PDB file of C-alpha atoms in Angstrom:
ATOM      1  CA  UNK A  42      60.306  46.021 -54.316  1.00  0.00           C
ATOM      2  CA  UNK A  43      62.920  45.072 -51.629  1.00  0.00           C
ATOM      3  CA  UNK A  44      63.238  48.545 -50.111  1.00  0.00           C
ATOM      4  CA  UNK A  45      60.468  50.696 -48.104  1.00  0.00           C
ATOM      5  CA  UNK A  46      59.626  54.028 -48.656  1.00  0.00           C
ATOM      6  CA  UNK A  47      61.506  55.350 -46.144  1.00  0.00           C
ATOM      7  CA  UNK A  48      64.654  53.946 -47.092  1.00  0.00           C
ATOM      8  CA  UNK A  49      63.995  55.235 -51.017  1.00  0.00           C
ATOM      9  CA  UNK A  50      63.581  58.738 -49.357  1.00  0.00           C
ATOM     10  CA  UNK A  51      66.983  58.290 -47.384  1.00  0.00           C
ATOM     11  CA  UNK A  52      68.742  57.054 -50.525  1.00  0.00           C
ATOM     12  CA  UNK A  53      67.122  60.185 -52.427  1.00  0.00           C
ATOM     13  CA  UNK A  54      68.740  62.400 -49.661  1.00  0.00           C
ATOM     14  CA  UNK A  55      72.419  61.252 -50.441  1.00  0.00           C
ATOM     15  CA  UNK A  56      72.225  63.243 -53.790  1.00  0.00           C
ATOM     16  CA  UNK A  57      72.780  67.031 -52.842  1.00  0.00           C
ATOM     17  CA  UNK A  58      70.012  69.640 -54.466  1.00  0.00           C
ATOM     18  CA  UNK A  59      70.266  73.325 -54.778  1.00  0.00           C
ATOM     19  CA  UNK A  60      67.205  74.702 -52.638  1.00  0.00           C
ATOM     20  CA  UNK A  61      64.888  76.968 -54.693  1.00  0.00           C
ATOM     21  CA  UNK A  62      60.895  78.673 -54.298  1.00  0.00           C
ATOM     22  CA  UNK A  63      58.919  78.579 -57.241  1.00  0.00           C
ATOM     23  CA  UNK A  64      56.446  81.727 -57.403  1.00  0.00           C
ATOM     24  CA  UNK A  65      53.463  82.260 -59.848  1.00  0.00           C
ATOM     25  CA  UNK A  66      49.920  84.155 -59.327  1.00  0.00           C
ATOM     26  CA  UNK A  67      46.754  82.428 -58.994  1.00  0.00           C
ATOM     27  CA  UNK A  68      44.419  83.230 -60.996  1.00  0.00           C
ATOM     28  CA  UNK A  69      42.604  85.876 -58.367  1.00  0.00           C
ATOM     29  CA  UNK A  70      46.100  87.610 -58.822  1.00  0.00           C
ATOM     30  CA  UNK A  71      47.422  86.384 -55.685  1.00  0.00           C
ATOM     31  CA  UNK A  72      51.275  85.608 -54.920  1.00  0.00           C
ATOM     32  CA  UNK A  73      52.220  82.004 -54.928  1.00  0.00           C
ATOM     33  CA  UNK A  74      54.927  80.137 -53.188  1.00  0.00           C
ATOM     34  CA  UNK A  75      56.172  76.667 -52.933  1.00  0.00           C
ATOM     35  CA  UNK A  76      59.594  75.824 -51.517  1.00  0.00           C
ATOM     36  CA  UNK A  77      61.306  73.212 -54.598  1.00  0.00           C
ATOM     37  CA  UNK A  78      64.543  71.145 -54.947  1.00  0.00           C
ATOM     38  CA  UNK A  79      63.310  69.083 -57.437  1.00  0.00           C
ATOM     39  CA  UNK A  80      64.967  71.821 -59.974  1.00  0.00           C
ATOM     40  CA  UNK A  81      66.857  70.977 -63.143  1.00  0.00           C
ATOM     41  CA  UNK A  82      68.502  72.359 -66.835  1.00  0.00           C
ATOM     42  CA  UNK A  83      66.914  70.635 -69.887  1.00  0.00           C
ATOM     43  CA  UNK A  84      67.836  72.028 -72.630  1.00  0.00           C
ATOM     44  CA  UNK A  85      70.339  75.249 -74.167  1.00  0.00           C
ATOM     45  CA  UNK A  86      68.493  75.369 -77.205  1.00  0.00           C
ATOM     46  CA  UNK A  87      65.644  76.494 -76.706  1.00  0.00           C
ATOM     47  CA  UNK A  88      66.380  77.037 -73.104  1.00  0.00           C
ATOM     48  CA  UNK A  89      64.315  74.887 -70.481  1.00  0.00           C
ATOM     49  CA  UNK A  90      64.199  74.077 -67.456  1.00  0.00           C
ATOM     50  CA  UNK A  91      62.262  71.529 -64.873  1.00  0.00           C
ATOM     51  CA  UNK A  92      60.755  71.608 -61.534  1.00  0.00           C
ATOM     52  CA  UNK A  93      58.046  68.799 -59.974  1.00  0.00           C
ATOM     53  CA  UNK A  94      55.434  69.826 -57.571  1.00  0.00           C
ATOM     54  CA  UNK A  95      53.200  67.159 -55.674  1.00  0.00           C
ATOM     55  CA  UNK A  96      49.296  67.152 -56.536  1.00  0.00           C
ATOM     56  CA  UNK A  97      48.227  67.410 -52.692  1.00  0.00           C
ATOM     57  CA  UNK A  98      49.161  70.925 -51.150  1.00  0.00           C
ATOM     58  CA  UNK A  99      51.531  73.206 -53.055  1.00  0.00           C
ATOM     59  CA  UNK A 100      49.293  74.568 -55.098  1.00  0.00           C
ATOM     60  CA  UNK A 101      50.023  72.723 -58.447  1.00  0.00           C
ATOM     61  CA  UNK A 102      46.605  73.203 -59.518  1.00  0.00           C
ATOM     62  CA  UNK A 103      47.132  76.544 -59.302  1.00  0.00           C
ATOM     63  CA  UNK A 104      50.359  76.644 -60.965  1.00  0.00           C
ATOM     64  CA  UNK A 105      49.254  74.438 -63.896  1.00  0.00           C
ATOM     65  CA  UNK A 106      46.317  77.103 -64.322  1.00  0.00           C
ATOM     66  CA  UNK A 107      49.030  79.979 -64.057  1.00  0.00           C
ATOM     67  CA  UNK A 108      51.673  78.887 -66.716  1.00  0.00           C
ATOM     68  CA  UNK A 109      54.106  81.364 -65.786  1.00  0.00           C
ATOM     69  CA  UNK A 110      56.736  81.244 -63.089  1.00  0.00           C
ATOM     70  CA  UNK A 111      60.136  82.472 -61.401  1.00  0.00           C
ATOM     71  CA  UNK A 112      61.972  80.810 -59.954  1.00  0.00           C
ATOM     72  CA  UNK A 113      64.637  81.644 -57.454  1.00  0.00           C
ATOM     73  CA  UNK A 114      67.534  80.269 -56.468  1.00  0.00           C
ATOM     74  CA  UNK A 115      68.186  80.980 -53.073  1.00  0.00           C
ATOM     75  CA  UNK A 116      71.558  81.422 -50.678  1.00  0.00           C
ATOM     76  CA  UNK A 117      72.176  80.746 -47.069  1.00  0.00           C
ATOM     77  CA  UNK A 118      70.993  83.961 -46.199  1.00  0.00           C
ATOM     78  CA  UNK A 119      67.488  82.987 -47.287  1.00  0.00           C
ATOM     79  CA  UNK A 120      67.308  79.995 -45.984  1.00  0.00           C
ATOM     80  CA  UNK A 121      64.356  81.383 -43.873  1.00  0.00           C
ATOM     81  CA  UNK A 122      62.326  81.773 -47.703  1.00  0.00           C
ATOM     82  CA  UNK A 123      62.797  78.096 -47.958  1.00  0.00           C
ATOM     83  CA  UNK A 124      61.617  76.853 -44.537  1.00  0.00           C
ATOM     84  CA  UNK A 125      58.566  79.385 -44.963  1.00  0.00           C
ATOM     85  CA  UNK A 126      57.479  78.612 -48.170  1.00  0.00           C
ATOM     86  CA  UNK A 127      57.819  74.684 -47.304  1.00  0.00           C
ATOM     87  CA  UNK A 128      54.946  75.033 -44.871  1.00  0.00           C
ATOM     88  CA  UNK A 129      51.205  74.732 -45.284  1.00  0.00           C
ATOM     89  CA  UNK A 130      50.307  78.337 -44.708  1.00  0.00           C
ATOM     90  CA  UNK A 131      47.854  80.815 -46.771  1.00  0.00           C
ATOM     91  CA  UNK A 132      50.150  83.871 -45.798  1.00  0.00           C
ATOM     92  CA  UNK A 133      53.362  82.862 -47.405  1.00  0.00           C
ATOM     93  CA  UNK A 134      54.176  86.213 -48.861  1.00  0.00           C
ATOM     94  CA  UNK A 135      52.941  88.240 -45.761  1.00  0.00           C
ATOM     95  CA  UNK A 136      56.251  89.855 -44.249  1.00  0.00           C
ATOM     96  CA  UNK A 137      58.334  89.019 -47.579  1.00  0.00           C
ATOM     97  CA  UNK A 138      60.019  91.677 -49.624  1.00  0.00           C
ATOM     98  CA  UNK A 139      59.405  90.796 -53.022  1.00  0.00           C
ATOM     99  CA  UNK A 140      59.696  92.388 -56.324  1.00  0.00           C
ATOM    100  CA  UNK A 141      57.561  91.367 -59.464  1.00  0.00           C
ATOM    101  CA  UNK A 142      59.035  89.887 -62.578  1.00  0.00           C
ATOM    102  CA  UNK A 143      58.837  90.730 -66.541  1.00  0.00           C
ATOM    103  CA  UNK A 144      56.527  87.840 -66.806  1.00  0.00           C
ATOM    104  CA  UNK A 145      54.337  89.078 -62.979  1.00  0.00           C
ATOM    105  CA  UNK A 146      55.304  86.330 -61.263  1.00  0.00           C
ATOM    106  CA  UNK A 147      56.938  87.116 -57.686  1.00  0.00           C
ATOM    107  CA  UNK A 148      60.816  87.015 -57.237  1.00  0.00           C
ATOM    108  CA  UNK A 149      62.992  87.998 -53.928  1.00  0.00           C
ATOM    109  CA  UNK A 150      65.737  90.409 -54.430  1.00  0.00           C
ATOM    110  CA  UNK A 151      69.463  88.781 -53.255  1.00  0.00           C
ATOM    111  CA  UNK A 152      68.458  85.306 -54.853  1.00  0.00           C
ATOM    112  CA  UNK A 153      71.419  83.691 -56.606  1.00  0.00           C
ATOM    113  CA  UNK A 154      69.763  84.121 -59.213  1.00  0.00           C
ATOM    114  CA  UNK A 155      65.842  83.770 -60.991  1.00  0.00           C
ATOM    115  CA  UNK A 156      64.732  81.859 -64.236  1.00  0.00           C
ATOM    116  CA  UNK A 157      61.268  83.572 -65.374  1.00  0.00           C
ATOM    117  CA  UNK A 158      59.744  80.617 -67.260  1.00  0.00           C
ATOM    118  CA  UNK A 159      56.575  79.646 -68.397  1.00  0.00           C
ATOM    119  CA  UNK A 160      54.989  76.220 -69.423  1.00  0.00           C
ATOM    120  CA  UNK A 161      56.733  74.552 -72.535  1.00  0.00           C
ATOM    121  CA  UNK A 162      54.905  71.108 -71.502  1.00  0.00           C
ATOM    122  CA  UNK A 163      53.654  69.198 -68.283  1.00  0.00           C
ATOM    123  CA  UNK A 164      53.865  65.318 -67.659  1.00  0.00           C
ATOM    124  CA  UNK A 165      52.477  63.478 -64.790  1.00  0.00           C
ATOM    125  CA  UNK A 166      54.663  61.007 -63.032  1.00  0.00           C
ATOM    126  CA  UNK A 167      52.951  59.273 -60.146  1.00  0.00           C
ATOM    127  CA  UNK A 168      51.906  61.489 -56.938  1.00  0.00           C
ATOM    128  CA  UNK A 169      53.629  64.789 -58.942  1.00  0.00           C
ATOM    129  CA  UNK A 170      53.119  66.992 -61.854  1.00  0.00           C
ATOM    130  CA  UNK A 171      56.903  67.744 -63.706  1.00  0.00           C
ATOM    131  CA  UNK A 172      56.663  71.067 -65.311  1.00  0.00           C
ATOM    132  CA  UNK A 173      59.024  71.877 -68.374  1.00  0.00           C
ATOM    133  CA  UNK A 174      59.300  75.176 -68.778  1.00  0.00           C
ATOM    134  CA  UNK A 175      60.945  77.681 -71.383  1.00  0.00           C
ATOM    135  CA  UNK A 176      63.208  79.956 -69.788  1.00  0.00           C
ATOM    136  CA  UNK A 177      62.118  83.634 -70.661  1.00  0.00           C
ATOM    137  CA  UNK A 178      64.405  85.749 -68.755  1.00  0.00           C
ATOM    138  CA  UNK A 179      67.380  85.168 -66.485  1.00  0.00           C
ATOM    139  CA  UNK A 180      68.520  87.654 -63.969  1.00  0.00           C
ATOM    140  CA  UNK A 181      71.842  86.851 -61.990  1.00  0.00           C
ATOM    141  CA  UNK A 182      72.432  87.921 -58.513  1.00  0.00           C
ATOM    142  CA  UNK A 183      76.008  89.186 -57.267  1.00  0.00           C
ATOM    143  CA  UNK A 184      75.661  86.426 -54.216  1.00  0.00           C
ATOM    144  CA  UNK A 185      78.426  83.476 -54.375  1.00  0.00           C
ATOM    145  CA  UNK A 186      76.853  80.686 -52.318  1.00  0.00           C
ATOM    146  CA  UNK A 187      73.936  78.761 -52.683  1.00  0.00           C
ATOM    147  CA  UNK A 188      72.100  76.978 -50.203  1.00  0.00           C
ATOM    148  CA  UNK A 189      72.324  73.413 -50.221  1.00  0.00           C
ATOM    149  CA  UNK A 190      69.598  70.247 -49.013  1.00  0.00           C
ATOM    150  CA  UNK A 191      71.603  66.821 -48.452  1.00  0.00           C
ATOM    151  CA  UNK A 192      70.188  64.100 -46.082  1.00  0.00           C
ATOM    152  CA  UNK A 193      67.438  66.579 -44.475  1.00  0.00           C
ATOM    153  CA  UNK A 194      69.728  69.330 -43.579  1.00  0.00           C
ATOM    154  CA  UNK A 195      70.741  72.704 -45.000  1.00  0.00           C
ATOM    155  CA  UNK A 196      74.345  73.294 -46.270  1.00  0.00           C
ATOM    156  CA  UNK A 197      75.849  76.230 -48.254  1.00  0.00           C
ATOM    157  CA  UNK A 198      78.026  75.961 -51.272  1.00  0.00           C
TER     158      UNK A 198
END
């Protein structure tokens, strides 16, 4: 390779990603969070959808064991949900007005809008597990403006 990993990262950064959380239940019943912008359509028919999540911290174990997600696609008001559920806390949900979904999984009212999904398939690709996932239930928020991540900082759409 003639590039570090730094520089890879940097490059990754010039391609602007909608910010979302991912949410789930572990398997004591517990809320899960992890902050993702690695978030992406697959397919109309049937409808899926992808999201990665790295083997150390962010509970993929956890969501591999789960199978069933939401998530949400947040707006500049919640950019506060993404910087909290990016951090290495057990208390993510503590504070956080939440509502539960069709399929149980956690989902925060005001999001631009939240894919219930659960696992169509799961392949590993180096340090991260990328989760396909049939799309069980869309709900659309009335927001306009999503929240943005382009070379480490926040915009809105």
């Amino acid at each position: 390779m003639s590039f570090n990993a730094r520089e890879f990262r940097n490059a990754l950064g010039c391609f602007a990603t909608g910010i979302t959380v991912v949410t789930s239940r572990s398997a004591t019943d517990e809320p899960l969070g992890v902050t993702v912008n690695s978030f992406s359509s697959v397919s109309l028919d049937p409808p899926l959808v992808l999201f990665s999540l790295a083997h150390v911290g962010g509970h993929c174990q956890e969501f591999l064991s789960s199978g069933k997600f939401a998530v949400n696609i947040l707006t500049p008001e919640q950019r506060h949900l993404s910087d909290r559920f990016s951090m290495a806390r057990d208390d993510r949900f503590d504070g956080i007005d939440h509502y539960i979904c069709e399929n149980g999984s956690p989902a925060f009212e005001k999001s631009l809008a939240v894919f219930e999904c659960e696992t169509y398939t799961v392949h590993e690709a180096g340090d991260h597990a990328v989760f396909i996932c049939r799309v069980t239930n869309v709900t659309v928020g009335e927001e306009e403006k999503a929240l943005l991540f382009h070379k480490g900082q926040y915009h809105d759409l």
